Coordinates of C-alpha atoms in Angstrom, one line a residue:
Chain Y
M64 CA 73.4 94.0 87.1
V65 CA 75.9 95.8 89.9
S66 CA 75.8 100.0 88.9
E67 CA 78.1 102.7 88.8
F68 CA 77.3 104.2 91.8
D69 CA 76.8 101.2 93.6
L70 CA 80.1 100.2 93.7
I71 CA 81.3 103.7 94.6
A72 CA 78.8 103.6 97.8
R73 CA 79.3 99.5 98.7
Y74 CA 83.3 99.6 98.9
F75 CA 84.3 103.1 99.5
T76 CA 82.2 105.6 101.1
R77 CA 82.9 106.1 104.6
P78 CA 81.6 108.1 106.8
L79 CA 83.7 111.0 107.2
R80 CA 85.7 111.1 110.6
A81 CA 85.1 113.1 114.0
N82 CA 87.4 116.6 113.5
S83 CA 87.7 115.5 109.9
P84 CA 88.4 118.9 107.8
T85 CA 86.4 117.9 105.5
S86 CA 82.9 118.9 105.6
L87 CA 81.4 117.1 102.3
G88 CA 82.9 113.7 100.9
I89 CA 81.8 111.3 98.4
G90 CA 78.8 111.8 96.7
D91 CA 78.1 115.4 95.6
D92 CA 79.6 117.4 92.6
C93 CA 82.4 118.2 94.7
A94 CA 84.4 117.4 97.9
L95 CA 84.7 120.5 100.2
L96 CA 88.0 120.7 102.4
T97 CA 88.5 123.1 105.3
P98 CA 91.9 124.2 104.8
S99 CA 93.6 125.1 108.3
P100 CA 94.7 129.0 109.0
G101 CA 98.4 129.3 108.2
M102 CA 98.4 126.2 106.0
Q103 CA 99.9 125.1 102.6
L104 CA 98.0 122.8 101.2
A105 CA 100.6 120.8 99.4
I106 CA 98.8 118.6 96.7
S107 CA 100.6 115.6 94.2
C108 CA 98.8 113.1 91.5
D109 CA 100.6 109.5 90.7
M110 CA 98.7 107.1 88.4
L111 CA 99.0 103.5 88.5
V112 CA 99.0 101.7 85.1
E113 CA 98.8 97.7 84.9
G114 CA 101.7 96.2 83.2
R115 CA 104.0 99.3 83.2
H116 CA 103.7 99.9 87.8
F117 CA 102.6 96.7 89.0
F118 CA 101.8 93.2 87.0
P119 CA 98.6 91.6 85.9
G120 CA 96.9 89.8 87.7
A121 CA 99.2 91.7 91.1
D122 CA 97.8 91.2 94.7
A123 CA 94.5 93.6 95.0
A124 CA 95.1 94.8 98.8
R125 CA 98.4 95.5 97.9
L126 CA 97.8 97.2 95.3
G127 CA 95.7 99.6 97.4
H128 CA 98.2 99.9 99.7
K129 CA 100.9 100.4 97.4
S130 CA 98.2 103.2 95.4
L131 CA 98.6 105.4 97.9
A132 CA 101.4 104.5 100.0
V133 CA 103.2 105.8 96.7
N134 CA 100.6 109.5 96.7
L135 CA 101.8 109.6 100.6
S136 CA 105.3 109.5 99.8
D137 CA 105.5 113.2 97.9
L138 CA 103.7 114.4 100.7
G139 CA 106.6 113.3 103.0
A140 CA 109.2 114.4 101.0
M141 CA 107.7 117.8 100.6
G142 CA 107.2 117.2 104.7
A143 CA 103.7 117.4 104.9
K144 CA 100.5 116.0 106.8
P145 CA 98.4 113.8 104.6
V146 CA 94.4 115.2 105.2
A147 CA 92.5 113.3 102.1
F148 CA 92.7 111.8 98.9
T149 CA 90.9 111.4 96.0
L150 CA 90.8 108.6 94.0
A151 CA 89.6 107.4 90.3
L152 CA 89.7 104.2 89.2
S153 CA 89.1 102.4 85.6
L154 CA 88.2 98.5 86.0
P155 CA 87.9 95.9 83.1
Q156 CA 84.8 94.7 84.7
V157 CA 83.3 94.6 88.7
Q158 CA 84.8 91.9 91.0
P159 CA 83.3 92.4 94.5
D160 CA 86.7 90.5 95.8
W161 CA 89.0 92.2 94.0
L162 CA 87.5 96.1 95.1
A163 CA 87.2 93.9 98.8
A164 CA 90.7 93.5 98.6
F165 CA 91.9 96.7 96.5
S166 CA 89.8 98.8 99.2
E167 CA 90.9 97.2 103.1
G168 CA 95.1 97.8 101.7
L169 CA 94.1 101.0 100.5
F170 CA 91.9 102.5 103.7
S171 CA 94.1 100.2 105.8
L172 CA 97.1 102.8 105.1
A173 CA 94.5 106.0 105.1
D174 CA 93.6 105.2 108.5
E175 CA 97.2 104.2 109.0
H176 CA 97.7 108.3 108.1
A177 CA 94.3 109.7 108.9
C178 CA 94.0 110.6 105.7
E179 CA 91.0 110.2 104.3
L180 CA 88.8 109.4 100.6
I181 CA 87.0 112.4 99.9
G182 CA 86.1 111.5 96.5
G183 CA 86.8 110.0 92.8
D184 CA 85.9 108.2 90.3
T185 CA 85.0 105.5 88.3
T186 CA 84.8 103.8 85.2
K187 CA 84.9 101.0 82.9
G188 CA 88.5 100.7 80.9
P189 CA 91.8 98.8 81.0
L190 CA 92.5 98.7 84.4
N191 CA 94.1 102.8 85.8
I192 CA 94.6 104.0 89.0
C193 CA 95.1 107.8 89.9
I194 CA 95.2 108.6 93.3
T195 CA 95.7 112.5 94.2
V196 CA 96.6 113.4 97.3
F197 CA 96.3 116.3 99.8
G198 CA 98.6 117.0 103.2
E199 CA 99.1 120.1 105.2
V200 CA 102.7 121.8 105.7
P201 CA 103.1 125.5 107.4
A202 CA 103.9 128.2 104.7
A203 CA 107.3 128.4 104.3
L204 CA 108.2 124.7 105.0
A205 CA 107.5 123.0 102.5
L206 CA 111.5 121.1 101.8
R207 CA 111.1 121.6 97.9
R208 CA 114.0 121.0 95.3
D209 CA 115.3 124.1 95.2
A210 CA 117.0 124.1 98.1
A211 CA 119.7 122.6 98.5
K212 CA 123.4 124.6 99.2
A213 CA 127.2 123.9 98.1
G214 CA 128.1 122.5 101.8
D215 CA 125.0 121.2 102.5
D216 CA 125.1 117.0 103.7
I217 CA 123.3 114.7 101.5
W218 CA 121.0 111.5 103.2
V219 CA 119.2 109.8 102.1
S220 CA 116.2 107.0 104.3
G221 CA 115.8 103.3 105.1
T222 CA 117.9 101.1 102.3
L223 CA 117.8 101.3 98.7
G224 CA 117.2 98.8 95.7
D225 CA 115.1 96.2 97.9
A226 CA 112.4 96.8 94.8
R227 CA 114.1 96.3 91.9
L228 CA 116.6 93.3 93.5
A229 CA 112.7 91.6 94.2
L230 CA 112.3 92.5 90.7
A231 CA 115.1 91.1 89.5
A232 CA 114.3 87.8 91.1
C233 CA 110.5 88.0 89.6
N234 CA 112.1 88.3 85.9
K235 CA 114.4 84.8 87.5
E236 CA 117.7 87.6 86.5
L237 CA 118.6 86.0 90.2
V238 CA 118.0 83.6 92.7
L239 CA 116.9 85.1 96.2
D240 CA 115.7 82.5 99.4
S241 CA 112.0 82.3 100.5
A242 CA 112.5 84.6 103.8
E243 CA 114.9 87.4 101.7
F244 CA 112.3 87.7 98.7
T245 CA 109.6 87.7 101.1
A246 CA 111.7 90.9 102.4
A247 CA 112.4 92.7 99.3
S248 CA 109.0 91.6 98.0
L249 CA 107.1 93.6 100.7
R250 CA 109.6 96.4 99.7
L251 CA 108.4 96.2 96.2
D252 CA 105.1 95.8 96.6
Q253 CA 103.7 97.7 100.0
P254 CA 106.2 100.9 100.9
A255 CA 105.6 102.6 103.7
P256 CA 106.1 106.2 102.6
R257 CA 107.8 108.2 104.6
V258 CA 105.5 110.8 106.4
A259 CA 106.9 111.0 109.8
L260 CA 111.0 111.4 108.9
G261 CA 109.5 114.5 106.6
N262 CA 107.4 116.1 108.9
A263 CA 110.2 115.2 111.4
L264 CA 112.5 117.7 108.8
R265 CA 110.1 120.5 109.1
G266 CA 113.1 123.6 109.8
I267 CA 116.3 121.6 110.1
A268 CA 116.3 120.1 106.0
H269 CA 116.8 122.0 103.1
A270 CA 116.1 120.2 100.4
A271 CA 114.2 116.4 100.1
I272 CA 112.7 115.2 97.0
D273 CA 111.2 110.7 97.4
V274 CA 113.1 108.1 96.0
S275 CA 110.5 106.6 93.3
D276 CA 113.0 106.7 90.0
G277 CA 116.1 105.4 91.7
L278 CA 118.4 108.0 93.9
I279 CA 121.2 108.9 90.9
G280 CA 118.4 110.3 88.6
D281 CA 115.8 112.3 91.4
L282 CA 118.9 113.3 93.2
G283 CA 119.9 114.9 89.8
H284 CA 116.5 116.8 90.1
I285 CA 117.5 118.2 93.5
L286 CA 120.6 119.2 91.6
K287 CA 119.1 120.8 88.7
R288 CA 116.3 123.1 90.2
S289 CA 119.4 124.4 92.6
G290 CA 121.6 124.4 90.6
V291 CA 124.1 122.6 92.5
G292 CA 126.3 119.8 92.0
A293 CA 126.9 117.0 94.1
V294 CA 130.1 114.0 95.4
L295 CA 128.2 110.6 96.2
N296 CA 129.8 107.7 98.3
V297 CA 128.6 105.1 96.7
D298 CA 129.8 102.5 99.0
A299 CA 128.3 105.0 101.6
L300 CA 124.1 103.7 100.0
P301 CA 122.4 102.0 102.7
V302 CA 121.5 98.7 101.3
G303 CA 119.6 95.5 102.9
T304 CA 120.7 91.9 103.6
A305 CA 119.9 90.4 100.7
L306 CA 121.5 93.3 97.9
S307 CA 124.5 93.1 100.5
K308 CA 125.2 89.6 99.7
Q309 CA 125.2 90.7 96.2
T310 CA 127.9 91.5 93.5
Q311 CA 129.5 94.8 93.9
D312 CA 128.4 95.6 90.8
L313 CA 124.8 95.0 91.1
R314 CA 124.7 95.9 94.9
R315 CA 125.7 99.6 93.6
R316 CA 122.9 99.3 90.9
F317 CA 120.2 99.2 92.6
A318 CA 121.3 101.1 95.1
L319 CA 121.9 104.1 92.6
A320 CA 119.0 103.5 90.1
G321 CA 116.9 100.9 91.5
G322 CA 113.6 102.2 91.2
D323 CA 110.2 101.8 93.4
D324 CA 112.5 102.5 96.7
Y325 CA 110.3 105.5 98.1
E326 CA 112.5 106.7 100.8
L327 CA 113.1 110.1 101.4
C328 CA 116.6 111.4 99.5
F329 CA 116.9 115.0 101.7
I330 CA 120.0 117.1 102.1
A331 CA 120.4 119.5 105.1
P332 CA 123.4 121.9 106.8
A333 CA 126.4 120.0 107.4
A334 CA 126.0 121.9 111.4
R335 CA 122.0 120.5 111.4
R336 CA 123.3 116.5 111.8
M337 CA 122.5 116.3 115.3
D338 CA 119.0 117.5 114.3
V339 CA 118.7 115.3 112.0
E340 CA 119.5 112.4 114.2
A341 CA 117.3 113.2 116.3
A342 CA 114.3 113.6 113.6
A343 CA 115.2 110.1 113.1
Q344 CA 114.9 108.6 116.6
K345 CA 111.4 110.7 116.6
S346 CA 110.1 109.1 113.4
C347 CA 111.8 105.9 114.0
T348 CA 113.2 106.0 110.7
Q349 CA 117.2 105.4 109.5
V350 CA 119.1 107.5 108.0
T351 CA 122.7 107.6 106.2
R352 CA 124.5 110.0 104.8
V353 CA 125.8 108.9 101.7
G354 CA 127.4 112.6 100.3
S355 CA 127.6 116.2 100.6
I356 CA 126.7 119.2 97.7
T357 CA 128.7 120.9 95.8
G358 CA 129.4 125.1 94.1
Q359 CA 130.6 122.9 90.9
T360 CA 127.4 121.4 89.0
G361 CA 127.4 117.9 88.0
M362 CA 127.2 114.3 90.1
K363 CA 130.4 112.4 91.0
L364 CA 129.9 109.2 92.1
V365 CA 132.7 108.3 94.7
D366 CA 134.2 104.8 96.4
A367 CA 134.7 104.1 100.0
A368 CA 138.0 105.2 99.3
G369 CA 136.8 108.5 97.9
Q370 CA 137.9 107.3 94.6
P371 CA 135.9 108.1 91.2
L372 CA 133.9 105.7 90.2
E373 CA 133.0 105.8 86.2
L374 CA 129.3 103.3 86.2
S375 CA 127.1 103.5 83.5
V376 CA 123.8 103.9 85.5
S377 CA 120.2 105.6 84.5
S378 CA 117.1 106.4 85.8
F379 CA 114.0 105.1 85.2
D380 CA 112.2 106.2 82.7
H381 CA 108.8 105.6 81.7
F382 CA 108.9 106.3 77.9
A383 CA 112.7 105.9 77.5
A384 CA 112.4 102.3 79.3
S385 CA 109.9 101.8 76.5
Chain F
M258 CA 114.2 109.3 72.7
V259 CA 111.8 111.6 74.0
S260 CA 112.1 111.4 78.0
E261 CA 108.8 111.1 80.5
F262 CA 110.5 114.2 82.2
D263 CA 111.8 116.3 78.0
L264 CA 107.6 115.5 77.4
I265 CA 106.1 117.8 81.1
A266 CA 108.6 119.9 80.7
R267 CA 108.0 120.9 76.7
Y268 CA 104.1 121.1 76.6
F269 CA 102.7 121.5 80.4
T270 CA 105.1 123.6 81.8
R271 CA 103.9 127.1 82.3
P272 CA 105.2 130.1 84.4
L273 CA 103.1 130.4 87.0
R274 CA 100.3 133.4 87.0
A275 CA 101.1 136.5 88.5
N276 CA 99.1 136.5 91.9
S277 CA 98.7 133.0 92.0
P278 CA 97.6 131.5 94.6
T279 CA 100.2 128.4 93.6
S280 CA 103.8 129.1 95.3
L281 CA 105.1 126.4 93.7
G282 CA 103.5 124.3 90.4
I283 CA 105.0 121.6 88.1
G284 CA 108.2 120.3 88.9
D285 CA 108.6 119.2 92.6
D286 CA 107.4 115.7 94.7
C287 CA 103.7 118.3 95.7
A288 CA 102.5 121.8 94.7
L289 CA 101.9 123.8 96.9
L290 CA 98.4 125.9 97.4
T291 CA 97.8 129.1 99.6
P292 CA 93.9 129.2 100.1
S293 CA 92.5 132.1 100.4
P294 CA 91.1 133.0 103.6
G295 CA 87.4 132.2 105.0
M296 CA 87.2 129.7 101.7
Q297 CA 86.5 125.8 101.4
L298 CA 88.1 124.1 98.8
A299 CA 85.9 122.3 96.5
I300 CA 87.5 119.1 95.3
S301 CA 86.7 117.2 92.3
C302 CA 88.2 114.2 89.5
D303 CA 87.2 112.8 86.7
M304 CA 88.8 110.1 84.4
L305 CA 88.5 109.4 80.9
V306 CA 89.2 106.7 78.5
E307 CA 89.5 106.4 75.2
G308 CA 86.4 103.8 73.8
R309 CA 84.2 104.9 76.4
H310 CA 83.8 108.6 77.3
F311 CA 85.4 109.8 73.3
F312 CA 85.9 107.3 70.8
P313 CA 89.4 106.2 69.1
G314 CA 91.4 108.8 67.7
A315 CA 89.5 112.1 68.8
D316 CA 90.6 115.4 67.9
A317 CA 93.0 116.3 70.5
A318 CA 92.2 119.8 71.0
R319 CA 88.5 119.5 71.5
L320 CA 90.1 116.0 73.8
G321 CA 91.9 118.5 76.3
H322 CA 88.8 120.9 76.5
K323 CA 86.7 118.2 77.6
S324 CA 88.5 116.6 79.9
L325 CA 89.0 119.8 82.3
A326 CA 85.3 121.0 80.9
V327 CA 83.4 118.5 82.7
N328 CA 85.7 119.0 85.9
L329 CA 84.7 122.4 85.9
S330 CA 81.6 121.6 85.2
D331 CA 81.5 119.8 88.8
L332 CA 82.8 123.3 90.5
G333 CA 80.2 125.3 88.1
A334 CA 77.8 122.8 90.0
M335 CA 79.2 123.6 93.8
G336 CA 79.4 127.9 92.7
A337 CA 83.3 127.7 93.5
K338 CA 85.9 129.8 91.2
P339 CA 88.2 127.4 90.0
V340 CA 92.0 127.9 91.1
A341 CA 94.0 125.0 89.4
F342 CA 94.3 121.7 88.4
T343 CA 96.0 118.3 88.3
L344 CA 96.8 116.1 85.7
A345 CA 98.3 112.7 84.8
L346 CA 97.6 111.6 81.4
S347 CA 98.4 107.8 80.4
L348 CA 99.3 107.7 76.3
P349 CA 99.8 105.0 74.0
Q350 CA 102.5 106.5 73.0
V351 CA 105.1 109.8 72.5
Q352 CA 103.3 111.3 69.4
P353 CA 103.9 115.3 69.4
D354 CA 101.6 116.5 67.5
W355 CA 98.6 115.1 69.4
L356 CA 100.4 116.8 72.7
A357 CA 100.4 120.1 71.0
A358 CA 96.9 119.9 70.4
F359 CA 95.7 118.4 73.5
S360 CA 97.7 120.8 75.7
E361 CA 96.1 123.7 73.5
G362 CA 92.4 122.6 74.0
L363 CA 92.9 122.1 77.6
F364 CA 94.8 126.0 78.3
S365 CA 92.7 127.4 76.0
L366 CA 90.1 126.4 78.2
A367 CA 92.2 126.7 81.1
D368 CA 93.3 130.2 80.7
E369 CA 89.4 131.2 80.0
H370 CA 88.9 130.3 84.2
A371 CA 92.5 131.0 85.2
C372 CA 92.7 127.5 86.5
E373 CA 96.3 127.0 86.8
L374 CA 97.5 123.2 85.7
I375 CA 100.2 122.9 89.5
G376 CA 100.9 119.3 88.7
G377 CA 100.1 115.6 88.2
D378 CA 102.3 112.4 86.1
T379 CA 102.7 110.9 82.5
T380 CA 103.1 106.5 82.4
K381 CA 102.7 105.0 78.8
G382 CA 100.2 103.2 78.8
P383 CA 96.3 102.7 77.3
L384 CA 95.2 106.7 76.7
N385 CA 93.1 107.8 79.7
I386 CA 93.0 111.2 81.3
C387 CA 92.2 112.2 84.8
I388 CA 91.5 115.5 86.3
T389 CA 91.2 116.7 90.0
V390 CA 89.8 120.0 89.5
F391 CA 90.2 122.6 92.4
G392 CA 88.0 126.3 93.3
E393 CA 87.1 128.0 96.0
V394 CA 84.0 128.7 97.1
P395 CA 83.0 130.7 100.7
A396 CA 82.3 128.5 103.7
A397 CA 78.4 127.8 103.8
L398 CA 77.4 129.0 100.6
A399 CA 78.4 125.7 98.3
L400 CA 75.6 124.6 96.6
R401 CA 75.7 121.2 97.5
R402 CA 72.8 117.5 96.8
D403 CA 71.0 117.7 100.0
A404 CA 69.2 120.9 100.2
A405 CA 66.4 121.2 97.9
K406 CA 62.9 121.3 99.9
A407 CA 59.4 120.4 99.2
G408 CA 58.2 124.0 96.8
D409 CA 61.3 124.5 95.5
D410 CA 61.7 125.6 91.2
I411 CA 63.5 123.1 89.7
W412 CA 65.5 124.7 87.2
V413 CA 68.1 123.5 84.0
S414 CA 70.8 126.3 82.3
G415 CA 71.0 126.1 78.1
T416 CA 70.0 123.5 76.5
L417 CA 69.7 119.1 76.9
G418 CA 69.9 116.3 74.9
D419 CA 72.1 118.1 72.0
A420 CA 75.8 115.4 72.4
R421 CA 73.1 113.2 72.9
L422 CA 72.1 114.6 69.2
A423 CA 75.6 114.3 67.9
L424 CA 75.8 110.5 68.8
A425 CA 72.9 109.6 67.5
A426 CA 74.2 110.8 63.9
C427 CA 77.8 109.5 64.4
N428 CA 75.8 106.2 65.0
K429 CA 74.0 107.0 61.6
E430 CA 70.5 106.2 64.1
L431 CA 69.2 109.9 62.6
V432 CA 71.0 112.1 60.0
L433 CA 71.0 115.6 60.9
D434 CA 72.4 118.4 58.1
S435 CA 75.6 119.2 58.2
A436 CA 75.2 123.4 60.0
E437 CA 73.1 120.5 63.0
F438 CA 75.5 118.6 62.8
T439 CA 78.3 120.9 63.3
A440 CA 76.6 122.7 66.4
A441 CA 75.4 119.2 67.7
S442 CA 78.9 118.3 67.6
L443 CA 80.3 121.2 69.1
R444 CA 77.9 120.1 73.0
L445 CA 79.3 116.7 72.7
D446 CA 83.0 117.7 72.1
Q447 CA 83.4 121.3 73.2
P448 CA 80.5 121.4 76.5
A449 CA 81.0 125.2 78.0
P450 CA 81.2 124.6 81.4
R451 CA 78.9 126.6 83.7
V452 CA 81.2 127.7 86.2
A453 CA 79.3 132.0 85.5
L454 CA 76.2 130.8 86.3
G455 CA 77.1 128.9 89.2
N456 CA 79.1 131.3 90.7
A457 CA 75.9 133.4 90.2
L458 CA 73.4 131.4 91.5
R459 CA 75.6 131.4 95.5
G460 CA 72.9 132.6 98.1
I461 CA 70.5 132.6 95.6
A462 CA 70.0 128.2 94.8
H463 CA 69.4 125.4 97.6
A464 CA 71.2 122.7 95.4
A465 CA 72.3 122.1 92.2
I466 CA 74.1 119.0 89.8
D467 CA 76.0 119.5 86.5
V468 CA 73.9 117.2 83.9
S469 CA 76.5 114.4 82.7
D470 CA 74.4 110.9 83.4
G471 CA 70.8 113.1 82.1
L472 CA 68.6 114.8 83.5
I473 CA 66.4 112.3 84.7
G474 CA 69.6 110.4 86.7
D475 CA 71.1 113.6 88.3
L476 CA 68.4 115.3 89.2
G477 CA 67.4 112.2 90.8
H478 CA 70.9 112.6 93.1
I479 CA 69.3 116.0 94.8
L480 CA 65.9 114.0 95.4
K481 CA 67.4 111.0 97.6
R482 CA 70.5 112.6 99.0
S483 CA 67.7 116.1 99.8
G484 CA 65.2 113.3 101.1
V485 CA 62.6 114.9 98.6
G486 CA 60.0 114.2 94.8
A487 CA 60.2 116.5 92.2
V488 CA 57.3 116.6 89.0
L489 CA 59.4 117.6 86.1
N490 CA 57.2 119.1 83.2
V491 CA 59.0 117.0 80.6
D492 CA 57.7 119.4 77.5
A493 CA 59.3 121.9 79.7
L494 CA 62.6 120.9 79.2
P495 CA 64.8 123.4 77.2
V496 CA 66.4 122.0 73.7
G497 CA 68.0 123.2 70.4
T498 CA 66.9 124.0 67.3
A499 CA 68.2 120.1 65.3
L500 CA 66.0 118.3 68.5
S501 CA 63.3 120.3 68.7
K502 CA 62.9 118.6 65.0
Q503 CA 62.9 116.0 66.3
T504 CA 59.9 113.5 67.2
Q505 CA 58.3 114.3 70.6
D506 CA 59.3 110.9 71.6
L507 CA 62.8 111.1 71.1
R508 CA 63.2 114.4 71.7
R509 CA 61.7 113.5 75.5
R510 CA 64.3 110.6 75.7
F511 CA 67.5 112.8 74.5
A512 CA 67.0 115.4 77.0
L513 CA 65.6 113.9 79.6
A514 CA 68.6 110.9 80.1
G515 CA 70.9 111.9 76.7
G516 CA 74.0 112.6 78.5
D517 CA 76.9 115.0 78.4
D518 CA 74.7 117.9 78.4
Y519 CA 76.8 119.9 81.1
E520 CA 74.5 122.0 82.0
L521 CA 73.4 122.9 86.1
C522 CA 70.1 121.2 87.3
F523 CA 69.7 123.9 90.3
I524 CA 66.7 123.6 93.4
A525 CA 66.3 127.5 93.9
P526 CA 62.7 128.7 96.1
A527 CA 60.2 129.5 94.1
A528 CA 60.1 133.6 96.2
R529 CA 63.5 133.9 94.3
R530 CA 62.4 133.7 90.8
M531 CA 63.9 137.1 90.0
D532 CA 67.2 137.1 91.4
V533 CA 67.5 133.6 89.4
E534 CA 66.4 135.4 86.5
A535 CA 69.2 137.4 87.4
A536 CA 71.6 135.7 88.0
A537 CA 71.1 134.5 85.1
Q538 CA 71.5 137.5 83.2
K539 CA 74.4 138.5 84.9
S540 CA 76.6 135.0 83.3
C541 CA 75.1 135.3 80.2
T542 CA 73.2 132.0 80.4
Q543 CA 69.5 130.9 79.5
V544 CA 67.6 129.1 82.3
T545 CA 64.3 127.4 82.3
R546 CA 62.0 126.6 85.0
V547 CA 61.4 122.8 84.1
G548 CA 59.1 121.6 87.6
S549 CA 59.5 121.0 91.2
I550 CA 60.0 119.9 94.4
T551 CA 57.6 118.1 96.5
G552 CA 57.4 116.7 99.6
Q553 CA 56.6 113.4 98.8
T554 CA 59.2 111.6 97.6
G555 CA 59.8 109.2 94.1
M556 CA 59.7 111.4 90.7
K557 CA 56.7 112.2 88.6
L558 CA 57.0 113.2 84.9
V559 CA 53.8 114.7 83.7
D560 CA 53.6 116.6 79.8
A561 CA 52.7 119.8 78.8
A562 CA 49.3 120.0 80.1
G563 CA 49.9 118.0 83.6
Q564 CA 49.3 114.6 82.4
P565 CA 51.1 112.1 84.2
L566 CA 54.0 110.3 81.8
E567 CA 55.1 106.9 82.2
L568 CA 58.5 107.2 79.8
S569 CA 60.4 103.6 80.7
V570 CA 64.3 105.9 80.8
S571 CA 66.5 105.6 82.9
S572 CA 70.1 107.9 83.0
F573 CA 73.2 106.4 81.8
D574 CA 76.1 104.5 83.5
H575 CA 80.0 102.7 83.2
F576 CA 79.4 99.6 84.0
A577 CA 75.7 99.0 83.2
A578 CA 76.1 99.8 79.6
S579 CA 78.1 98.0 78.6

């Protein structure tokens, strides 16, 4: 019988990196982290549950990637640089193949961002993955949700709606050709967190959020916390090739409220457009200007011609959706 | 329909405390924590699963308490002062009564330790509670597992085996009178984390661990990490009134390997016995000297007369136990 401690040791313990800010990692009551002077610690936590956030039997390597990616996405949205993370894992049984693949997917993305696994917990139970991630951001430079100002531009990174498109294909709501399905599935299963862009936007953007529940809902959080409104040009929303071939209605709905995008929606002064473009170039990330912040509260959706749109879409909600 | 966001807002959002090191709490992509200069951050993470760590239908307030207590216990074992925590919660359904009781139990203990909830996640799924806790400890004063030295004393706090006794009564393995059952159940359901003792032992103890899987297993971690052995006087192990009335065999087994004790096992130089007693008094915590560290590896169990004991007990293991 493989013991819990053997399990942890075999798949998740690695030596700490050289120059690691962590002086003690897995194997003690706590990990010890030495924060850099002048930095604030940005902390985020996401829990992924089988059957809700991923399909039963989901590919373990992709799941390892995604579990960390959704957390790194939060650091990106804060303008923070990843440092470390903890992993709590509830597993129905010990499957070496699954653990090997999961940890490979996890560590591959972690290494890309120099983000170290410093502690955690494993237990038996329904499959559940809970990661808490730690990043650093210079004091007062964090991209919060409450600092959008009237007159600011609204931007989004990458393309929206691809993950929802993949889900629709999986659910047989529509048919994609093989190449399109592969591309969309990658966006659903292995999102690339926009950490580099978020870091490059420090001191430029006023506010940011990562788009995980759909743009309309997530932008709504910024508007509410900042006490402002927005005009959003729905037809300016960036979509990928496959989604651009779908009907106008579906394209709009998926881009506005698809969920699982893990792109950044950020708010920057109109006077900083060139700086935003430079940050995008520096981080090799596409950005698109999609609207503007208004002093009057509420979100006004308009089409390419500036005409008001009445769309009944709402953001994803884990309980309401059930 | 109650939305996820309403849920979080209603039960888990509170204003940040005055003088909080947290400049941004729940409601943004990340929480922002400002570490104190010269301090290391101690981080621990525990996941509690229904049917494994607690009975289905367990009292919600006690569960709220215990979920945080097991994490604070890790901070205590490190000599760290609690600062903040994140909470990820998977719930089968939205039950306002349950949430009210759970959050009350949680916040009651959190307030006692000035430990702030700064972020987290809620989702629908099998009941699962994952808390990550953050504490501060002056650099180089953390009580690690790898610093026990031959000749050191082995100490434990409080009494051992009470939680296991309560579990035995619940499982009808034995019968306790009502007062005894109530007292033992409190130890099982609402453990008091030994944070004050752990903090008072900074600079005195060489090493410490919290006893969660049973003393024999947890002391074993210290021995392994420190490359030393131990002689443990099994009859010196402190037990409560109810357990002291049980058979010698049961008393020894529950004290050695009961699990869920959340006491500290700590290692201190023999020359610091008076300082240990002073730390115990300062933190109003009973401590008992139960053995000593040896240069020869392995753990030798002896009785009150110093005679070797052959006991077949092993520590709790989440997977092996299944």
